[in-house]
mmCIF file of C-alpha atoms in Angstrom:
data_model
loop_
_atom_site.group_PDB
_atom_site.id
_atom_site.type_symbol
_atom_site.label_atom_id
_atom_site.label_comp_id
_atom_site.label_asym_id
_atom_site.label_seq_id
_atom_site.Cartn_x
_atom_site.Cartn_y
_atom_site.Cartn_z
ATOM 1 C CA LEU F 985 0.000 0.000 0.000
ATOM 2 C CA ALA F 986 2.829 2.388 0.871
ATOM 3 C CA ILE F 987 4.605 1.641 -2.415
ATOM 4 C CA GLY F 988 1.371 2.142 -4.351
ATOM 5 C CA LEU F 989 0.654 5.424 -2.577
ATOM 6 C CA THR F 990 4.201 6.631 -3.245
ATOM 7 C CA LEU F 991 3.910 5.768 -6.949
ATOM 8 C CA TYR F 992 0.536 7.490 -7.173
ATOM 9 C CA LEU F 993 1.825 10.664 -5.500
ATOM 10 C CA SER F 994 4.877 10.660 -7.774
ATOM 11 C CA TYR F 995 2.645 10.241 -10.829
ATOM 12 C CA ALA F 996 0.271 12.990 -9.661
ATOM 13 C CA ARG F 997 3.181 15.336 -8.989
ATOM 14 C CA SER F 998 4.641 14.519 -12.418
ATOM 15 C CA GLN F 999 1.320 15.231 -14.119
ATOM 16 C CA HIS F 1000 0.947 18.468 -12.159
ATOM 17 C CA ASP F 1001 4.470 19.544 -13.157
ATOM 18 C CA ARG F 1002 3.746 18.661 -16.793
ATOM 19 C CA THR F 1003 0.507 20.656 -16.760
ATOM 20 C CA THR F 1004 2.228 23.618 -15.104
ATOM 21 C CA LEU F 1005 5.052 23.526 -17.660
ATOM 22 C CA GLN F 1006 2.595 23.391 -20.552
ATOM 23 C CA LYS F 1007 0.530 26.252 -19.159
ATOM 24 C CA THR F 1008 3.633 28.387 -18.600
ATOM 25 C CA PHE F 1009 5.361 27.824 -21.943
ATOM 26 C CA SER F 1010 2.189 27.867 -24.070
ATOM 27 C CA ARG F 1011 2.282 31.671 -23.728
ATOM 28 C CA TYR F 1012 5.669 31.807 -25.455
ATOM 29 C CA LEU F 1013 6.078 28.766 -27.725
ATOM 30 C CA PRO F 1014 4.028 26.968 -30.407
ATOM 31 C CA PRO F 1015 1.958 23.966 -29.213
ATOM 32 C CA LYS F 1016 4.181 21.233 -30.692
ATOM 33 C CA VAL F 1017 7.283 22.626 -29.006
ATOM 34 C CA VAL F 1018 5.439 22.839 -25.663
ATOM 35 C CA HIS F 1019 4.381 19.175 -25.935
ATOM 36 C CA ASP F 1020 7.967 18.151 -26.767
ATOM 37 C CA LEU F 1021 9.285 20.038 -23.735
ATOM 38 C CA ALA F 1022 6.632 18.471 -21.476
ATOM 39 C CA ASP F 1023 7.502 14.977 -22.733
ATOM 40 C CA HIS F 1024 11.252 15.590 -22.308
ATOM 41 C CA PRO F 1025 11.599 18.107 -19.450
ATOM 42 C CA ASP F 1026 15.313 17.339 -18.945
ATOM 43 C CA ALA F 1027 16.238 18.293 -22.505
ATOM 44 C CA VAL F 1028 18.324 21.443 -22.904
ATOM 45 C CA GLY F 1029 15.896 22.779 -25.470
ATOM 46 C CA PRO F 1030 13.798 21.729 -28.462
ATOM 47 C CA ALA F 1031 15.894 20.257 -31.241
ATOM 48 C CA PRO F 1032 16.187 22.480 -34.324
ATOM 49 C CA ARG F 1033 14.194 21.272 -37.285
ATOM 50 C CA THR F 1034 14.064 22.207 -40.952
ATOM 51 C CA ALA F 1035 10.593 22.708 -42.359
ATOM 52 C CA ASN F 1036 8.572 24.508 -44.973
ATOM 53 C CA GLY F 1037 6.517 27.449 -43.910
ATOM 54 C CA VAL F 1038 4.655 30.643 -44.615
ATOM 55 C CA CYS F 1039 5.681 33.818 -42.840
ATOM 56 C CA LEU F 1040 3.343 36.756 -42.204
ATOM 57 C CA ILE F 1041 4.890 39.964 -40.831
ATOM 58 C CA THR F 1042 2.989 43.057 -39.730
ATOM 59 C CA ASP F 1043 3.983 46.619 -38.946
ATOM 60 C CA ALA F 1044 1.853 49.439 -37.568
ATOM 61 C CA GLN F 1045 1.824 52.996 -38.836
ATOM 62 C CA LYS F 1046 1.830 55.829 -36.283
ATOM 63 C CA PHE F 1047 3.388 53.655 -33.571
ATOM 64 C CA SER F 1048 6.357 55.984 -32.983
ATOM 65 C CA SER F 1049 4.205 59.095 -32.632
ATOM 66 C CA LEU F 1050 1.840 57.290 -30.247
ATOM 67 C CA ALA F 1051 4.738 55.970 -28.163
ATOM 68 C CA GLU F 1052 6.076 59.509 -27.903
ATOM 69 C CA ARG F 1053 2.882 61.019 -26.508
ATOM 70 C CA LEU F 1054 1.390 58.161 -24.434
ATOM 71 C CA PRO F 1055 2.610 57.184 -20.953
ATOM 72 C CA PRO F 1056 4.377 53.774 -20.967
ATOM 73 C CA ASN F 1057 1.611 51.986 -19.041
ATOM 74 C CA GLU F 1058 -1.042 53.314 -21.414
ATOM 75 C CA MET F 1059 1.093 52.325 -24.422
ATOM 76 C CA ARG F 1060 1.548 48.822 -23.009
ATOM 77 C CA ALA F 1061 -2.206 48.427 -22.510
ATOM 78 C CA LEU F 1062 -2.865 49.653 -26.058
ATOM 79 C CA LEU F 1063 -0.326 47.207 -27.510
ATOM 80 C CA ASN F 1064 -1.875 44.306 -25.601
ATOM 81 C CA ARG F 1065 -5.314 45.166 -27.015
ATOM 82 C CA TYR F 1066 -3.827 45.589 -30.496
ATOM 83 C CA PHE F 1067 -1.925 42.292 -30.431
ATOM 84 C CA LYS F 1068 -5.058 40.499 -29.236
ATOM 85 C CA VAL F 1069 -6.715 41.702 -32.455
ATOM 86 C CA LEU F 1070 -3.763 40.414 -34.528
ATOM 87 C CA PHE F 1071 -3.343 37.069 -32.772
ATOM 88 C CA ARG F 1072 -6.932 35.837 -33.070
ATOM 89 C CA PRO F 1073 -7.049 35.494 -36.897
ATOM 90 C CA VAL F 1074 -3.659 33.736 -36.896
ATOM 91 C CA GLU F 1075 -4.774 31.176 -34.321
ATOM 92 C CA ARG F 1076 -8.186 30.788 -35.971
ATOM 93 C CA ARG F 1077 -6.421 30.034 -39.281
ATOM 94 C CA ALA F 1078 -4.108 27.381 -37.713
ATOM 95 C CA GLY F 1079 -0.951 29.511 -37.582
ATOM 96 C CA PHE F 1080 1.078 30.471 -34.535
ATOM 97 C CA VAL F 1081 2.674 33.714 -33.426
ATOM 98 C CA SER F 1082 6.447 33.250 -33.494
ATOM 99 C CA ASP F 1083 7.556 36.658 -32.275
ATOM 100 C CA VAL F 1084 6.544 40.208 -31.437
ATOM 101 C CA PHE F 1085 8.934 43.145 -31.407
ATOM 102 C CA GLY F 1086 7.842 46.719 -30.889
ATOM 103 C CA ASP F 1087 4.582 47.008 -32.803
ATOM 104 C CA SER F 1088 5.344 44.133 -35.214
ATOM 105 C CA MET F 1089 4.188 40.513 -35.237
ATOM 106 C CA VAL F 1090 5.739 37.482 -36.935
ATOM 107 C CA ALA F 1091 3.305 34.614 -37.570
ATOM 108 C CA LEU F 1092 4.138 31.226 -39.107
ATOM 109 C CA TRP F 1093 2.384 28.307 -40.739
ATOM 110 C CA VAL F 1094 4.804 25.368 -40.623
ATOM 111 C CA SER F 1095 4.544 21.991 -42.372
ATOM 112 C CA ALA F 1096 6.810 19.117 -43.384
ATOM 113 C CA GLN F 1097 6.098 19.698 -47.084
ATOM 114 C CA PRO F 1098 5.014 22.823 -49.005
ATOM 115 C CA GLU F 1099 1.229 23.072 -48.662
ATOM 116 C CA LEU F 1100 -1.182 25.189 -50.685
ATOM 117 C CA GLU F 1101 -3.657 25.247 -47.791
ATOM 118 C CA SER F 1102 -1.102 26.765 -45.412
ATOM 119 C CA ARG F 1103 -0.462 29.568 -47.921
ATOM 120 C CA ARG F 1104 -4.193 30.102 -48.372
ATOM 121 C CA GLN F 1105 -4.852 30.228 -44.627
ATOM 122 C CA ALA F 1106 -2.052 32.771 -44.150
ATOM 123 C CA CYS F 1107 -3.588 35.041 -46.821
ATOM 124 C CA LEU F 1108 -7.060 34.719 -45.321
ATOM 125 C CA ALA F 1109 -5.654 35.441 -41.859
ATOM 126 C CA ALA F 1110 -4.023 38.589 -43.251
ATOM 127 C CA LEU F 1111 -7.338 39.760 -44.728
ATOM 128 C CA ASP F 1112 -9.042 39.031 -41.390
ATOM 129 C CA ILE F 1113 -6.365 41.061 -39.606
ATOM 130 C CA LEU F 1114 -6.905 44.071 -41.864
ATOM 131 C CA GLY F 1115 -10.656 43.967 -41.236
ATOM 132 C CA ASP F 1116 -10.270 43.497 -37.484
ATOM 133 C CA VAL F 1117 -7.653 46.251 -37.204
ATOM 134 C CA ASP F 1118 -9.933 48.613 -39.117
ATOM 135 C CA ARG F 1119 -12.690 47.989 -36.566
ATOM 136 C CA PHE F 1120 -10.184 48.370 -33.731
ATOM 137 C CA ASN F 1121 -9.026 51.726 -35.122
ATOM 138 C CA ARG F 1122 -12.584 52.982 -35.500
ATOM 139 C CA SER F 1123 -13.232 52.110 -31.847
ATOM 140 C CA GLU F 1124 -10.160 54.089 -30.742
ATOM 141 C CA PRO F 1125 -9.639 56.790 -33.410
ATOM 142 C CA ALA F 1126 -7.222 58.799 -31.254
ATOM 143 C CA LYS F 1127 -4.948 55.737 -30.950
ATOM 144 C CA GLU F 1128 -5.317 54.110 -34.352
ATOM 145 C CA LEU F 1129 -2.603 51.773 -35.648
ATOM 146 C CA PRO F 1130 -3.107 51.203 -39.408
ATOM 147 C CA THR F 1131 -1.283 47.972 -40.248
ATOM 148 C CA ARG F 1132 0.768 46.798 -43.227
ATOM 149 C CA ILE F 1133 1.400 43.098 -43.955
ATOM 150 C CA GLY F 1134 3.929 41.130 -46.015
ATOM 151 C CA ILE F 1135 3.768 37.369 -46.725
ATOM 152 C CA HIS F 1136 6.381 35.021 -48.185
ATOM 153 C CA CYS F 1137 6.986 31.262 -48.042
ATOM 154 C CA GLY F 1138 9.873 28.822 -48.264
ATOM 155 C CA GLU F 1139 12.258 26.755 -46.200
ATOM 156 C CA LEU F 1140 13.146 27.691 -42.623
ATOM 157 C CA VAL F 1141 14.844 26.324 -39.527
ATOM 158 C CA LEU F 1142 13.050 26.418 -36.161
ATOM 159 C CA GLY F 1143 15.100 26.202 -32.988
ATOM 160 C CA ASP F 1144 17.043 27.975 -30.265
ATOM 161 C CA VAL F 1145 18.757 31.202 -31.329
ATOM 162 C CA GLY F 1146 20.976 33.129 -28.944
ATOM 163 C CA ALA F 1147 24.021 32.757 -26.734
ATOM 164 C CA GLY F 1148 25.059 32.637 -23.104
ATOM 165 C CA GLN F 1149 22.099 32.931 -20.772
ATOM 166 C CA HIS F 1150 19.620 34.190 -23.357
ATOM 167 C CA TYR F 1151 17.990 32.057 -26.049
ATOM 168 C CA GLU F 1152 14.779 32.405 -27.994
ATOM 169 C CA TYR F 1153 12.848 29.839 -29.976
ATOM 170 C CA ALA F 1154 12.855 31.422 -33.413
ATOM 171 C CA ALA F 1155 12.565 30.802 -37.134
ATOM 172 C CA VAL F 1156 15.556 31.552 -39.351
ATOM 173 C CA GLY F 1157 15.668 31.781 -43.145
ATOM 174 C CA ASP F 1158 15.456 34.003 -46.205
ATOM 175 C CA MET F 1159 11.676 33.597 -46.057
ATOM 176 C CA LEU F 1160 11.431 35.901 -43.033
ATOM 177 C CA ASN F 1161 13.704 38.568 -44.514
ATOM 178 C CA THR F 1162 11.731 38.621 -47.749
ATOM 179 C CA ALA F 1163 8.385 38.827 -45.924
ATOM 180 C CA SER F 1164 9.774 41.800 -44.003
ATOM 181 C CA ARG F 1165 10.863 43.503 -47.236
ATOM 182 C CA LEU F 1166 7.405 42.972 -48.753
ATOM 183 C CA GLU F 1167 5.826 44.517 -45.670
ATOM 184 C CA SER F 1168 8.083 47.579 -46.127
ATOM 185 C CA LEU F 1169 7.290 47.740 -49.861
ATOM 186 C CA ASN F 1170 3.697 48.574 -48.909
ATOM 187 C CA LYS F 1171 4.915 52.020 -47.843
ATOM 188 C CA GLN F 1172 6.294 52.776 -51.310
ATOM 189 C CA LEU F 1173 3.325 51.354 -53.212
ATOM 190 C CA GLY F 1174 0.624 52.755 -50.946
ATOM 191 C CA THR F 1175 -0.802 49.270 -50.300
ATOM 192 C CA TRP F 1176 -1.586 47.297 -47.130
ATOM 193 C CA LEU F 1177 -1.146 43.620 -47.994
ATOM 194 C CA LEU F 1178 1.524 42.223 -50.329
ATOM 195 C CA ALA F 1179 2.435 38.588 -50.976
ATOM 196 C CA SER F 1180 4.997 36.928 -53.195
ATOM 197 C CA ALA F 1181 4.006 34.917 -56.258
ATOM 198 C CA GLN F 1182 5.142 31.758 -54.449
ATOM 199 C CA VAL F 1183 2.520 32.393 -51.774
ATOM 200 C CA VAL F 1184 -0.500 32.989 -54.022
ATOM 201 C CA GLU F 1185 0.314 30.421 -56.717
ATOM 202 C CA GLY F 1186 -2.592 28.034 -57.270
ATOM 203 C CA ILE F 1187 -4.979 29.783 -54.853
ATOM 204 C CA ASP F 1188 -8.137 30.476 -56.837
ATOM 205 C CA ASP F 1189 -10.368 32.155 -54.257
ATOM 206 C CA LEU F 1190 -8.361 35.341 -53.728
ATOM 207 C CA MET F 1191 -8.714 38.691 -55.466
ATOM 208 C CA LEU F 1192 -5.185 39.563 -56.563
ATOM 209 C CA ARG F 1193 -3.584 42.494 -58.350
ATOM 210 C CA PRO F 1194 -0.119 42.022 -59.864
ATOM 211 C CA MET F 1195 2.391 44.590 -58.629
ATOM 212 C CA GLY F 1196 5.336 43.594 -60.814
ATOM 213 C CA ALA F 1197 8.818 42.299 -60.027
ATOM 214 C CA PHE F 1198 11.063 43.936 -57.441
ATOM 215 C CA ARG F 1199 14.667 43.529 -56.417
ATOM 216 C CA VAL F 1200 14.406 44.342 -52.724
ATOM 217 C CA VAL F 1201 17.258 45.648 -50.597
ATOM 218 C CA GLY F 1202 19.619 42.908 -49.443
ATOM 219 C CA ARG F 1203 18.361 40.307 -51.913
ATOM 220 C CA LYS F 1204 19.866 39.605 -55.346
ATOM 221 C CA GLY F 1205 17.007 37.668 -56.910
ATOM 222 C CA PRO F 1206 13.810 39.464 -57.995
ATOM 223 C CA VAL F 1207 10.507 38.835 -56.226
ATOM 224 C CA GLU F 1208 7.240 38.763 -58.153
ATOM 225 C CA VAL F 1209 4.706 40.582 -55.978
ATOM 226 C CA PHE F 1210 0.898 40.627 -55.750
ATOM 227 C CA GLU F 1211 -1.474 42.789 -53.774
ATOM 228 C CA VAL F 1212 -4.030 40.619 -51.962
ATOM 229 C CA VAL F 1213 -7.239 42.629 -52.305
ATOM 230 C CA GLY F 1214 -9.797 40.226 -50.857
ATOM 231 C CA ALA F 1215 -11.435 36.817 -51.113
ATOM 232 C CA HIS F 1216 -13.882 35.820 -53.837
ATOM 233 C CA SER F 1217 -15.511 32.892 -55.585
ATOM 234 C CA ARG F 1218 -13.741 31.275 -58.519
ATOM 235 C CA ASP F 1219 -16.835 32.107 -60.591
ATOM 236 C CA ASP F 1220 -16.466 35.885 -60.090
ATOM 237 C CA PRO F 1221 -15.811 37.847 -63.306
ATOM 238 C CA GLN F 1222 -12.316 38.975 -64.302
ATOM 239 C CA PRO F 1223 -11.278 42.507 -63.240
ATOM 240 C CA THR F 1224 -12.456 45.360 -65.441
ATOM 241 C CA GLY F 1225 -12.208 49.152 -65.357
ATOM 242 C CA PRO F 1226 -9.298 50.635 -63.354
ATOM 243 C CA ALA F 1227 -7.970 47.209 -62.302
ATOM 244 C CA SER F 1228 -7.768 46.063 -65.914
ATOM 245 C CA THR F 1229 -6.226 49.368 -67.024
ATOM 246 C CA PHE F 1230 -3.583 49.094 -64.300
ATOM 247 C CA GLU F 1231 -2.582 45.648 -65.562
ATOM 248 C CA THR F 1232 -2.341 47.051 -69.104
ATOM 249 C CA GLY F 1233 -0.084 49.816 -67.837
ATOM 250 C CA LEU F 1234 2.048 47.390 -65.824
ATOM 251 C CA THR F 1235 2.542 45.163 -68.882
ATOM 252 C CA ALA F 1236 3.616 48.181 -70.954
ATOM 253 C CA PHE F 1237 5.956 49.329 -68.184
ATOM 254 C CA ARG F 1238 7.630 45.925 -67.898
ATOM 255 C CA GLN F 1239 8.145 45.893 -71.662
ATOM 256 C CA GLY F 1240 9.768 49.332 -71.621
ATOM 257 C CA ARG F 1241 6.918 51.170 -73.342
ATOM 258 C CA TRP F 1242 7.080 54.130 -70.978
ATOM 259 C CA GLN F 1243 4.645 56.536 -72.695
ATOM 260 C CA GLU F 1244 1.977 53.857 -73.073
ATOM 261 C CA ALA F 1245 2.418 52.958 -69.402
ATOM 262 C CA GLU F 1246 2.159 56.638 -68.407
ATOM 263 C CA HIS F 1247 -1.181 57.033 -70.193
ATOM 264 C CA ALA F 1248 -2.599 53.884 -68.599
ATOM 265 C CA PHE F 1249 -1.647 54.909 -65.062
ATOM 266 C CA GLN F 1250 -3.042 58.407 -65.672
ATOM 267 C CA SER F 1251 -6.344 56.785 -66.682
ATOM 268 C CA VAL F 1252 -6.439 54.761 -63.451
ATOM 269 C CA LEU F 1253 -5.736 57.852 -61.337
ATOM 270 C CA ALA F 1254 -8.450 59.785 -63.161
ATOM 271 C CA CYS F 1255 -10.937 57.220 -61.802
ATOM 272 C CA LYS F 1256 -9.213 56.523 -58.488
ATOM 273 C CA ALA F 1257 -6.997 59.422 -57.424
ATOM 274 C CA ASP F 1258 -5.594 57.669 -54.344
ATOM 275 C CA ASP F 1259 -4.367 54.509 -56.087
ATOM 276 C CA GLY F 1260 -0.852 54.181 -54.696
ATOM 277 C CA PRO F 1261 0.601 51.632 -57.158
ATOM 278 C CA SER F 1262 -0.509 53.744 -60.149
ATOM 279 C CA SER F 1263 1.154 56.837 -58.647
ATOM 280 C CA PHE F 1264 4.328 54.834 -57.981
ATOM 281 C CA TYR F 1265 4.557 53.508 -61.542
ATOM 282 C CA LEU F 1266 3.481 56.797 -63.131
ATOM 283 C CA ASP F 1267 6.441 58.563 -61.516
ATOM 284 C CA LEU F 1268 8.820 55.826 -62.661
ATOM 285 C CA ALA F 1269 7.434 55.798 -66.226
ATOM 286 C CA ARG F 1270 7.964 59.560 -66.499
ATOM 287 C CA THR F 1271 11.461 59.325 -65.044
ATOM 288 C CA TYR F 1272 12.496 56.499 -67.359
ATOM 289 C CA GLN F 1273 11.420 58.451 -70.455
ATOM 290 C CA THR F 1274 14.213 60.954 -69.835
ATOM 291 C CA MET F 1275 16.585 58.771 -67.815
ATOM 292 C CA PRO F 1276 16.169 55.070 -68.674
ATOM 293 C CA PRO F 1277 17.237 52.468 -66.098
ATOM 294 C CA PRO F 1278 20.872 51.345 -66.443
ATOM 295 C CA GLY F 1279 21.790 48.113 -68.177
ATOM 296 C CA ALA F 1280 19.498 45.739 -70.017
ATOM 297 C CA TRP F 1281 15.914 46.311 -68.917
ATOM 298 C CA ASP F 1282 14.247 43.116 -67.660
ATOM 299 C CA GLY F 1283 11.127 44.692 -66.175
ATOM 300 C CA THR F 1284 12.376 44.455 -62.574
ATOM 301 C CA VAL F 1285 12.269 47.535 -60.339
ATOM 302 C CA SER F 1286 15.394 47.772 -58.164
ATOM 303 C CA LEU F 1287 14.639 49.333 -54.791
ATOM 304 C CA THR F 1288 17.290 51.424 -53.039
ATOM 305 C CA SER F 1289 15.606 51.718 -49.639
ATOM 306 C CA LYS F 1290 13.617 49.452 -47.301
#
């Protein structure tokens, strides 16, 4: 009886410790990593693993000005409410939040093999985030945080990153850097949600607008970029009007027909004066008429700033 009681108490204590560990680390690590740690509590840390994934990175406008004028406690409370708005769509769409820094969030969808559904869920989560943030901003107009999003996919390594007494469980790979560059590209194009061609390939229930090819800072290879406008049925009609005219202008631009591109983008802006991508390409088309880009033109815009 004594031996049985001892074994039972040891088991109960072990289960309590496991539950406590899971509850504690679930706030900081993805579910699979938490389960691995609970099953192997004596391990130094989760083993690094190579996987395929989709990375979604956000950044909030007006954060610096808000941080300057709000007391730290009020800013912390605002950020917690804001991140709650961002986290819910990610979790609802089967992703997990990998990191937050400042006003930015890094979310991941990780799988053993490249999966179309993971890419689709990341795009839908991004659209949900934009809608939820818009409602959040309307509820607190004096503290609004308009949010830009970039999405890219590819191979990554998940594991401990750090040294000495400080490590973080993080994802490492070109995928994250490129997603960050796409998020920043929104500022230049006047858009809110950009994804690479690799992300949107084969997804037929998204409204997409091609943005062209860009050579982003710090990356040699060009990235084909799309604006994710919304979700739709595969039976919806093809874009017409300004959207169609923009694509005509973009095709002319990429083929070096600068005047034709200029006229097309002017037509879009005549109908929609605040269309950021048309303004961006109109300025470039006018510049290239008098000062063509150096070297052989391949239709790729080389960016000089983040």
